[in-house]
Tab-separated table of C-alpha atoms and ligand atoms in Angstrom:
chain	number	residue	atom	x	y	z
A	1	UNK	CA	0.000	0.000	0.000
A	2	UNK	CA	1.069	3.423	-1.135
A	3	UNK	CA	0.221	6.367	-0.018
A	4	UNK	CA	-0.492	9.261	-2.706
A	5	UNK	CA	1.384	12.356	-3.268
A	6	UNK	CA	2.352	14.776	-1.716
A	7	UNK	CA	2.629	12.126	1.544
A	8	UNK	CA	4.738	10.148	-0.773
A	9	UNK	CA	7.099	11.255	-2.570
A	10	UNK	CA	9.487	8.419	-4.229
A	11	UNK	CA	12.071	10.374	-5.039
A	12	UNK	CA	13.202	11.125	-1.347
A	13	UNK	CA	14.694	7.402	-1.474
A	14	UNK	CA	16.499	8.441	-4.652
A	15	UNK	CA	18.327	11.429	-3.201
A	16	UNK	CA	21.687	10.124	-2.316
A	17	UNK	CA	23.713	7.326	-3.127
A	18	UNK	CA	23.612	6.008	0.291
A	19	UNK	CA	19.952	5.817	-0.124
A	20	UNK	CA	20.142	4.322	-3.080
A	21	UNK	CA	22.225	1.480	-2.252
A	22	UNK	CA	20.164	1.069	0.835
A	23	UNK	CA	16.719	0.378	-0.788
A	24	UNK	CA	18.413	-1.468	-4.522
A	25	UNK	CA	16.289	-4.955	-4.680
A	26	UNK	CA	18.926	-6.914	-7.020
A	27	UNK	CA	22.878	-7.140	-6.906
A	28	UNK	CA	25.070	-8.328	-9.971
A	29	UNK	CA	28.165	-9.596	-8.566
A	30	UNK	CA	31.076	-11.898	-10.678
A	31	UNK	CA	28.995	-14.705	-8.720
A	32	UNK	CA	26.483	-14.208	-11.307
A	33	UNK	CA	28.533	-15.002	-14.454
A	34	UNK	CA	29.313	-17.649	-16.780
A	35	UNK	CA	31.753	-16.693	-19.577
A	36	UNK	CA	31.729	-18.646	-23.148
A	37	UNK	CA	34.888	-19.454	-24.407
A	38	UNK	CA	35.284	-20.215	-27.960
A	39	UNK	CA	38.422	-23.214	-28.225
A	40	UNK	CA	40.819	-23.457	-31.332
A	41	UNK	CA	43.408	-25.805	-32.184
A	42	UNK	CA	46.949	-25.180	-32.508
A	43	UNK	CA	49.384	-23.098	-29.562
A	44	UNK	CA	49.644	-20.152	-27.961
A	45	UNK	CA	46.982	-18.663	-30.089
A	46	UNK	CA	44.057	-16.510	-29.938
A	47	UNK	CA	41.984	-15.321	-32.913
A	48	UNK	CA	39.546	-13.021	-32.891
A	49	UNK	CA	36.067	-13.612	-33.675
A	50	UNK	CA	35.680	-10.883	-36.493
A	51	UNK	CA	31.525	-10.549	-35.771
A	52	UNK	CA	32.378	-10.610	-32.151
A	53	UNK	CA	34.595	-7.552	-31.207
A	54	UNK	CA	36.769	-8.453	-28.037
A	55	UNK	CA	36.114	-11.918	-28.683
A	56	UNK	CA	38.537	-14.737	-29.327
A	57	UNK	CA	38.929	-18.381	-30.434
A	58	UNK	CA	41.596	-19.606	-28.290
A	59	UNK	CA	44.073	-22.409	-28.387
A	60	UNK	CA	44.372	-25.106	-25.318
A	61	UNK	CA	46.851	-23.800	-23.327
A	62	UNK	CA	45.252	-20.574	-23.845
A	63	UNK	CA	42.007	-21.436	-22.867
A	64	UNK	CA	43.715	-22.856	-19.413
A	65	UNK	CA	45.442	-19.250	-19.121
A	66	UNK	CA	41.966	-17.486	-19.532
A	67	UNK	CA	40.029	-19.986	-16.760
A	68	UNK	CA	42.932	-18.412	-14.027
A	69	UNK	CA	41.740	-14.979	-15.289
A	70	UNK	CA	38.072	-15.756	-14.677
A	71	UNK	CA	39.025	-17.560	-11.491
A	72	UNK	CA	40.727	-14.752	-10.167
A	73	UNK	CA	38.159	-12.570	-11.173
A	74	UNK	CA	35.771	-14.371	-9.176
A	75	UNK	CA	33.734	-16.216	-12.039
A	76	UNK	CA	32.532	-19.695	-10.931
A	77	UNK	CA	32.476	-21.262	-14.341
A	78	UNK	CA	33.515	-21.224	-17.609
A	79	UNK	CA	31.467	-22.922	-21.141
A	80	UNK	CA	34.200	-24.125	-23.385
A	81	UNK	CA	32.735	-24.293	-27.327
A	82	UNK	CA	35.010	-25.981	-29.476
A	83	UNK	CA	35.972	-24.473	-33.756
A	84	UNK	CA	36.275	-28.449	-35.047
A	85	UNK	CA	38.434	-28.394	-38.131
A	86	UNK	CA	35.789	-29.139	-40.960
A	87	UNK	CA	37.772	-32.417	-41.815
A	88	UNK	CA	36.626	-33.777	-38.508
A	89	UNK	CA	33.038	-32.901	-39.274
A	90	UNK	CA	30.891	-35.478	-40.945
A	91	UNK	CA	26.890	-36.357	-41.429
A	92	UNK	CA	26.572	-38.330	-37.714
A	93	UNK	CA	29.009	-35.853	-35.796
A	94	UNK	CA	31.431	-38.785	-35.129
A	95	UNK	CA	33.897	-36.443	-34.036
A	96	UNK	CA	31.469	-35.200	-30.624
A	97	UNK	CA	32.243	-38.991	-29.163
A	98	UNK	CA	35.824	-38.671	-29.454
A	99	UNK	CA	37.520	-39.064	-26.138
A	100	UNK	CA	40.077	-37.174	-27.465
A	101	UNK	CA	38.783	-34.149	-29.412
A	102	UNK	CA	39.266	-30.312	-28.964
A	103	UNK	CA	36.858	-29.772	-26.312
A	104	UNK	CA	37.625	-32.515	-24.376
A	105	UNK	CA	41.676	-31.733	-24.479
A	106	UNK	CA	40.310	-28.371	-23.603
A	107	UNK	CA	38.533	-29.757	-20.451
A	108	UNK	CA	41.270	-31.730	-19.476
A	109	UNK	CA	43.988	-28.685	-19.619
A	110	UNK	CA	41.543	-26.397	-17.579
A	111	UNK	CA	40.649	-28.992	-15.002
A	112	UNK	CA	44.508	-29.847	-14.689
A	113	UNK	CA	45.306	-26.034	-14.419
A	114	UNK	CA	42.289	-24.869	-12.431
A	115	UNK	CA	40.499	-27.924	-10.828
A	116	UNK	CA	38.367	-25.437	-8.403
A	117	UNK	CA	36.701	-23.373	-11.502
A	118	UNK	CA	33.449	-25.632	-13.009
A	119	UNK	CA	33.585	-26.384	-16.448
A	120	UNK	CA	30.309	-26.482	-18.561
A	121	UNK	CA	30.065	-27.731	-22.208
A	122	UNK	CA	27.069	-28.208	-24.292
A	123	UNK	CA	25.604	-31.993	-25.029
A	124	UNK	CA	24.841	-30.786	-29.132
A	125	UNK	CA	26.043	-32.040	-32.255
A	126	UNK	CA	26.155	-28.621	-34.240
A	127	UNK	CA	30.060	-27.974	-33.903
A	128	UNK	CA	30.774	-31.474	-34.880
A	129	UNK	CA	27.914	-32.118	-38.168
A	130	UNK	CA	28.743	-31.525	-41.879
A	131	UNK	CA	25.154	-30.268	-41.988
A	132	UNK	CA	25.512	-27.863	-38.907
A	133	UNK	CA	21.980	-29.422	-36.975
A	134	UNK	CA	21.965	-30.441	-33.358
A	135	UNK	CA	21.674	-33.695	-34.224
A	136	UNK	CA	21.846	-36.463	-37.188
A	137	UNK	CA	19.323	-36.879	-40.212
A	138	UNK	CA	17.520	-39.023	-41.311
A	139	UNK	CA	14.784	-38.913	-44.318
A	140	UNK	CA	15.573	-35.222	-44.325
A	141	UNK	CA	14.443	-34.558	-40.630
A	142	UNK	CA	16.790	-34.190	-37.490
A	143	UNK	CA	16.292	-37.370	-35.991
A	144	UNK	CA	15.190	-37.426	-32.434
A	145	UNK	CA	15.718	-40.570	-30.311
A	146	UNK	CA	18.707	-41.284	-32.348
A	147	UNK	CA	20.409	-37.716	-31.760
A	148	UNK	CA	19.911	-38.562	-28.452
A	149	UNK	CA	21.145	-41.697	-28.025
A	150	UNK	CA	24.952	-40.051	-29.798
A	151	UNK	CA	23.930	-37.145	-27.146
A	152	UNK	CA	24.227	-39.251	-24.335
A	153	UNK	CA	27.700	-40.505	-25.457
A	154	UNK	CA	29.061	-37.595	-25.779
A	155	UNK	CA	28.100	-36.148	-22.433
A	156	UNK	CA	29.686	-38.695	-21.523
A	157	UNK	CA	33.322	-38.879	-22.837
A	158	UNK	CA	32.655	-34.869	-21.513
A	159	UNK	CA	32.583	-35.886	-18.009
A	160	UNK	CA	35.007	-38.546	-17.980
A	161	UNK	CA	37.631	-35.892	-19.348
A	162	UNK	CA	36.123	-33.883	-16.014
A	163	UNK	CA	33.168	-31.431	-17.278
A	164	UNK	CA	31.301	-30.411	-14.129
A	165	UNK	CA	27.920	-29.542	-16.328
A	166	UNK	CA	26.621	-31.116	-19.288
A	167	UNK	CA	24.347	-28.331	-21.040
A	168	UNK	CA	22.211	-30.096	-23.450
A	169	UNK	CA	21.569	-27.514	-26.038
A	170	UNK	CA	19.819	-29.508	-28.978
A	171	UNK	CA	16.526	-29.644	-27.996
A	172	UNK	CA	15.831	-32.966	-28.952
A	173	UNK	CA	12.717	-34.336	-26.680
A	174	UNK	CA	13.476	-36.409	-23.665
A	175	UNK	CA	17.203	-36.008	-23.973
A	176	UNK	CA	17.660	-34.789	-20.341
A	177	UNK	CA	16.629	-38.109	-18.539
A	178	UNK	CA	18.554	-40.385	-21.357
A	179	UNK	CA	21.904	-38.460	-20.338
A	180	UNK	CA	20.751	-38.315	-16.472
A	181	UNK	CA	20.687	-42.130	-16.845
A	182	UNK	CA	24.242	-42.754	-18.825
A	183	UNK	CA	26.097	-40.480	-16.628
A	184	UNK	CA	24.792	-42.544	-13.762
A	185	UNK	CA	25.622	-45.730	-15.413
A	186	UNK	CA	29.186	-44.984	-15.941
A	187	UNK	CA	29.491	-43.566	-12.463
A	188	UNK	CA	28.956	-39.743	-13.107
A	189	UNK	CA	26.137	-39.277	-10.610
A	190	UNK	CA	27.759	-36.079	-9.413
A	191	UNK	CA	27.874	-34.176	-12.721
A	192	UNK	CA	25.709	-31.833	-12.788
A	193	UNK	CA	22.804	-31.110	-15.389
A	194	UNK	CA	22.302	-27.578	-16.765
A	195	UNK	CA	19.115	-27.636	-19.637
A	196	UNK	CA	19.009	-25.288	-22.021
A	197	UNK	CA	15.405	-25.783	-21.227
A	198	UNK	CA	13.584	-22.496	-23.503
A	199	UNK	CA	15.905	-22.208	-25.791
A	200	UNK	CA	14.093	-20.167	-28.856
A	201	UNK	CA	15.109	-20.525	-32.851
A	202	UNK	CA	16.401	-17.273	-32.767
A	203	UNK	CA	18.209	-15.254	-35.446
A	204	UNK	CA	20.695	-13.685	-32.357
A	205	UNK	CA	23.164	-16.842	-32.682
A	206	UNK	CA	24.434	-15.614	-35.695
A	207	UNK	CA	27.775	-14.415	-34.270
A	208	UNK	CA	27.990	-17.713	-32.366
A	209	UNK	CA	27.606	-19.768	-35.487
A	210	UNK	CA	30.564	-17.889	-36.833
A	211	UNK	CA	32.460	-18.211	-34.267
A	212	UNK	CA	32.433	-22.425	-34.296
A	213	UNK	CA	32.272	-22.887	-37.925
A	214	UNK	CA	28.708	-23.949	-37.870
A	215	UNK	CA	27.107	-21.002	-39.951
A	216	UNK	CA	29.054	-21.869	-43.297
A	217	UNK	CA	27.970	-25.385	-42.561
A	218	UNK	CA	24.287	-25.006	-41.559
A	219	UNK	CA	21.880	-26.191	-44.040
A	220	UNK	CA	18.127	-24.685	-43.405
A	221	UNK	CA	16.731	-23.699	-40.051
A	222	UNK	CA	16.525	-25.089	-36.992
A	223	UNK	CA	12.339	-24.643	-36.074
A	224	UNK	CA	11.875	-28.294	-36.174
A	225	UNK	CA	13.213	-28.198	-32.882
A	226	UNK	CA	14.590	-24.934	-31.255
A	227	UNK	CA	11.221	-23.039	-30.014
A	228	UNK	CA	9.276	-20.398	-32.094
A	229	UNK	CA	9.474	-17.013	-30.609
A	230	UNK	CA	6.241	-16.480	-30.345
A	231	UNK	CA	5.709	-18.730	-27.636
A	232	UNK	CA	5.556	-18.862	-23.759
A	233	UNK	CA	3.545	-21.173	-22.019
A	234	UNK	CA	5.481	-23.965	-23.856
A	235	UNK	CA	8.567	-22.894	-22.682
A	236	UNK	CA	6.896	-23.825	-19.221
A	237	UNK	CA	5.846	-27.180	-20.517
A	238	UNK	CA	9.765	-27.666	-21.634
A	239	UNK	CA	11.235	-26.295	-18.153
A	240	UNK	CA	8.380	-28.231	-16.783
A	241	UNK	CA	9.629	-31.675	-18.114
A	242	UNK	CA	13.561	-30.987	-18.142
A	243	UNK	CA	13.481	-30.827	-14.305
A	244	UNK	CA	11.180	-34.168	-14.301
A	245	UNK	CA	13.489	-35.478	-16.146
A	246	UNK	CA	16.665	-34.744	-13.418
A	247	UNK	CA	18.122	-31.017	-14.769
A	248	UNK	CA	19.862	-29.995	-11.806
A	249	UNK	CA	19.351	-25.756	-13.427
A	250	UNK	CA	17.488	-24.659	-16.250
A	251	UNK	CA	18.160	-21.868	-18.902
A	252	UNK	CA	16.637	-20.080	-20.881
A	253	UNK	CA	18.208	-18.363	-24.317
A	254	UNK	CA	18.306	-16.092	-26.019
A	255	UNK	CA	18.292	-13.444	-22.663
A	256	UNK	CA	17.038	-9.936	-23.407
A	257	UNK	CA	14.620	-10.535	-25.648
A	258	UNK	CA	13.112	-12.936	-23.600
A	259	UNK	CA	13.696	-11.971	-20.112
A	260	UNK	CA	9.487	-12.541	-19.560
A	261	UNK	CA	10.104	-16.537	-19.866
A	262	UNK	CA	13.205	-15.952	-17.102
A	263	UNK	CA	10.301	-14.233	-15.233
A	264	UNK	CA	7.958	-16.926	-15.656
A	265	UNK	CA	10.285	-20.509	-15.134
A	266	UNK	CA	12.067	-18.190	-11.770
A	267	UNK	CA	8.076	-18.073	-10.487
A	268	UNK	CA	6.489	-20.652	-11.183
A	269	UNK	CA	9.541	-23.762	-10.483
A	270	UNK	CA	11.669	-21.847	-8.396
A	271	UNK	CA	14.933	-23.774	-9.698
A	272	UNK	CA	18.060	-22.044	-10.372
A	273	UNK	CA	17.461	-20.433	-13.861
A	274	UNK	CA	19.890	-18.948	-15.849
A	275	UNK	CA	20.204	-17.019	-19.004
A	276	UNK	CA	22.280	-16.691	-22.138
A	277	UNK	CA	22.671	-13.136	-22.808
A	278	UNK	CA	23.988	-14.717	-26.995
A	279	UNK	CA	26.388	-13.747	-29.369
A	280	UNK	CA	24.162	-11.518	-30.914
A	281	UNK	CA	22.933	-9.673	-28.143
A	282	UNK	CA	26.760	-9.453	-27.159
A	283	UNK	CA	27.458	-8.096	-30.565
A	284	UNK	CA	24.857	-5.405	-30.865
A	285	UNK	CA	26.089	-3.675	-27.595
A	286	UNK	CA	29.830	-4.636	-28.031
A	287	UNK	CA	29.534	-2.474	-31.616
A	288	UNK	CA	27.485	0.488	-30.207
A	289	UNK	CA	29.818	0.749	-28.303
A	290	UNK	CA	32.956	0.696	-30.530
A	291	UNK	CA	31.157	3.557	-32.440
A	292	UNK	CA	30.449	5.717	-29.584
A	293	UNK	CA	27.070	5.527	-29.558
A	294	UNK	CA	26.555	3.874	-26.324
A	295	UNK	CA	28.961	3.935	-23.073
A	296	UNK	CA	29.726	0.395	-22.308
A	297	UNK	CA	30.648	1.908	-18.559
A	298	UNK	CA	27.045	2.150	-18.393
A	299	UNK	CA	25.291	-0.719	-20.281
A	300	UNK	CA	26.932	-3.615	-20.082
A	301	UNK	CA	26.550	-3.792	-16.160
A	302	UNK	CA	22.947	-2.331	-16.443
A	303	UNK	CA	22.088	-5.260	-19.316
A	304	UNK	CA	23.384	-8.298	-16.948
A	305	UNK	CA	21.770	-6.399	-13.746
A	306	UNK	CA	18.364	-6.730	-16.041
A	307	UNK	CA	19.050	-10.680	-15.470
A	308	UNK	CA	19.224	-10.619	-12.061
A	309	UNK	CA	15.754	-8.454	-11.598
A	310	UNK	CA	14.032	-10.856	-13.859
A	311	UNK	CA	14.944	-13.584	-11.935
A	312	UNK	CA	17.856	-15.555	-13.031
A	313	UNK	CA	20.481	-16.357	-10.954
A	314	UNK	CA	23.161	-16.169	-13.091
A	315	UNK	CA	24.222	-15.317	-16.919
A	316	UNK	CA	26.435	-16.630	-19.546
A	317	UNK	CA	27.882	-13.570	-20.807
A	318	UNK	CA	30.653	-12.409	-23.288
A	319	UNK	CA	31.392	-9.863	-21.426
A	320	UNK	CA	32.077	-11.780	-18.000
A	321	UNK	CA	35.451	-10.965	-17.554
A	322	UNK	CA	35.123	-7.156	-18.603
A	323	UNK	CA	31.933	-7.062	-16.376
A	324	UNK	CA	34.048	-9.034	-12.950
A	325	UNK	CA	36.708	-6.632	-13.257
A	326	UNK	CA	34.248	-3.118	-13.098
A	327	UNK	CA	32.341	-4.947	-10.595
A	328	UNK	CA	35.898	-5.616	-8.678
A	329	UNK	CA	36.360	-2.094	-9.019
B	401	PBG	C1	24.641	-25.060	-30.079
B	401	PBG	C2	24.597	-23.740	-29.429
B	401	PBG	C3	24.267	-22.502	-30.010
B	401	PBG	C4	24.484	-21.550	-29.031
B	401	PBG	C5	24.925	-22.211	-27.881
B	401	PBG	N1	24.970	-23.566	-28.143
B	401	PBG	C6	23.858	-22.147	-31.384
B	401	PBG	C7	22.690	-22.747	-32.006
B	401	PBG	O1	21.865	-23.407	-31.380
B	401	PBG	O2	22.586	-22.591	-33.221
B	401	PBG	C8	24.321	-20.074	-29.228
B	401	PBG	C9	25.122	-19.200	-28.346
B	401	PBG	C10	25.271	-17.806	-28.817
B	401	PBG	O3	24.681	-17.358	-29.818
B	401	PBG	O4	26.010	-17.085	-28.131
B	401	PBG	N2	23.483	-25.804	-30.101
């Protein structure tokens, strides 16, 4: 209950910073963060990602360099996304069950480096498909129970090289219990499971698809299973059955543009929920501000803060490491 004017006046709260701080409702700290990291082969390299300013595809041993950054920083975890050479790449994604492939070398180095940051890394098939879908086709349709069954592999060969969190990003149906059940069966009961849950068909991956070689690659759209925009409630349904099913957190993705779902999953399950602020999102404010038009001392902590009032508790970000080191001051 409010009072009206002139009893009230809600600007007397606003007056000083002391006041301010005193009555703020949500707190971004480097807690909160997640920070993508795009892996390369070769040494001592890093390349930048030419539609993602700042942004760079780093080799192995650079990767391990950048987890002691974000560990210093404060960041509790780090999603590795591996560039596979496009002679690895073929029709089934053979190359996402190889023990020994980039991301899983990457795991390895990080965990060896930095065992007390987590590692997260996507159960998908994109970065490893001729074709560029989530999973493999057959009779010209992304083949569900099958995707899944190469899904749960993968996941895990990803935690026996030590991934803490298998992110299943495909969106194939019922994949979330299928890789609960082979982790347990080879003994990976602790590793954790974080669902890309609501995660849309969105044109905002763009940058990302770059970024891993998938874009060049990718054949069509991906609507026959990532979510149309235009819906809600049946991002509920999906959050709904990926905790049934044993996620341990739930996402949603894109972030901005859909911070009302955030909203919505926070509310109504009241499981840890993150968001994916994407490549694209990272890219629009990342360029604004490279022209001047915006001041990234400004938005870039007042975009991730929008995270935390909508709910989530924490958000894979490009910009983790710039944002952890204004928030360190
Ligand atoms: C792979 C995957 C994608 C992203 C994360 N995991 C792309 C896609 O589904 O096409 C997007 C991340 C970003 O845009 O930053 N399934």
């Amino acid at each position: 209950m409010t009072a009206s004017f002139p009893t009230t006046r809600l600007r007397r709260n606003r007056r000083h910073d002391w006041s301010r701080r005193l009555v703020r409702e949500n707190t971004l700290t480097p807690d909160d963060l997640i920070w993508p990291v795009f892996v390369r082969e070769g040494r001592d390299v890093a390349e930048p990602v030419a539609s993602m300013p700042g942004v760079d595809r780093l080799s192995v041993d650079r990767v391990a360099a950048a987890a002691g950054e974000a560990k210093s920083l404060g960041i509790p975890a780090i999603a590795l996304f591996p560039q596979t050479l496009p002679e690895k790449k073929d029709e089934d994604g053979t190359e996402a069950t190889n023990p020994d492939n980039l991301v899983c070398r990457a795991i390895r180095a990080v965990k060896e480096a930095h065992p007390d940051i987590g590692v997260i890394c996507d159960a998908a098939l994109d970065p490893f498909t001729s074709h560029g879908h989530d999973g493999v086709i057959r009779d010209g349709y992304v083949a569900n129970d099958e995707s899944v069954e190469i899904l749960c592999r993968q996941s895990v060969v990803q935690a026996a090289a030590g991934c803490d969190i298998i992110a299943p990003s495909d969106m194939m149906d019922g994949r979330v219990g299928a890789i609960r059940a082979a982790l347990d069966a080879e003994g990976f009961d602790r590793v954790r499971i974080m669902s890309y849950a609501a995660k849309y068909a969105s044109g905002f991956y763009g940058p990302f698809r770059d970024a891993v070689g998938s874009s060049t690659a990718l054949k069509g759209d991906k609507k026959t299973y990532q979510m149309d925009p235009a819906n809600g409630d049946e991002a509920l349904r999906e959050v709904e059955l990926d905790i049934a099913e044993g996620a341990d957190m739930v996402m949603v993705k894109p972030g901005l543009p859909y911070l009302d779902i955030v909203r919505r999953v926070k509310d109504r399950f009241g499981v840890p929920t993150y968001a994916y602020q994407v490549s694209g999102e990272y890219s629009m404010l990342r360029g604004a501000v490279e022209r001047g038009w915006l001041d990234g001392d400004r938005v870039i902590l007042e975009a991730l803060t929008a995270f935390k009032r909508a709910g989530a508790d924490g958000v894979l970000t490009y910009f983790a490491i710039d944002a952890a080191r204004r928030l360190n001051g």
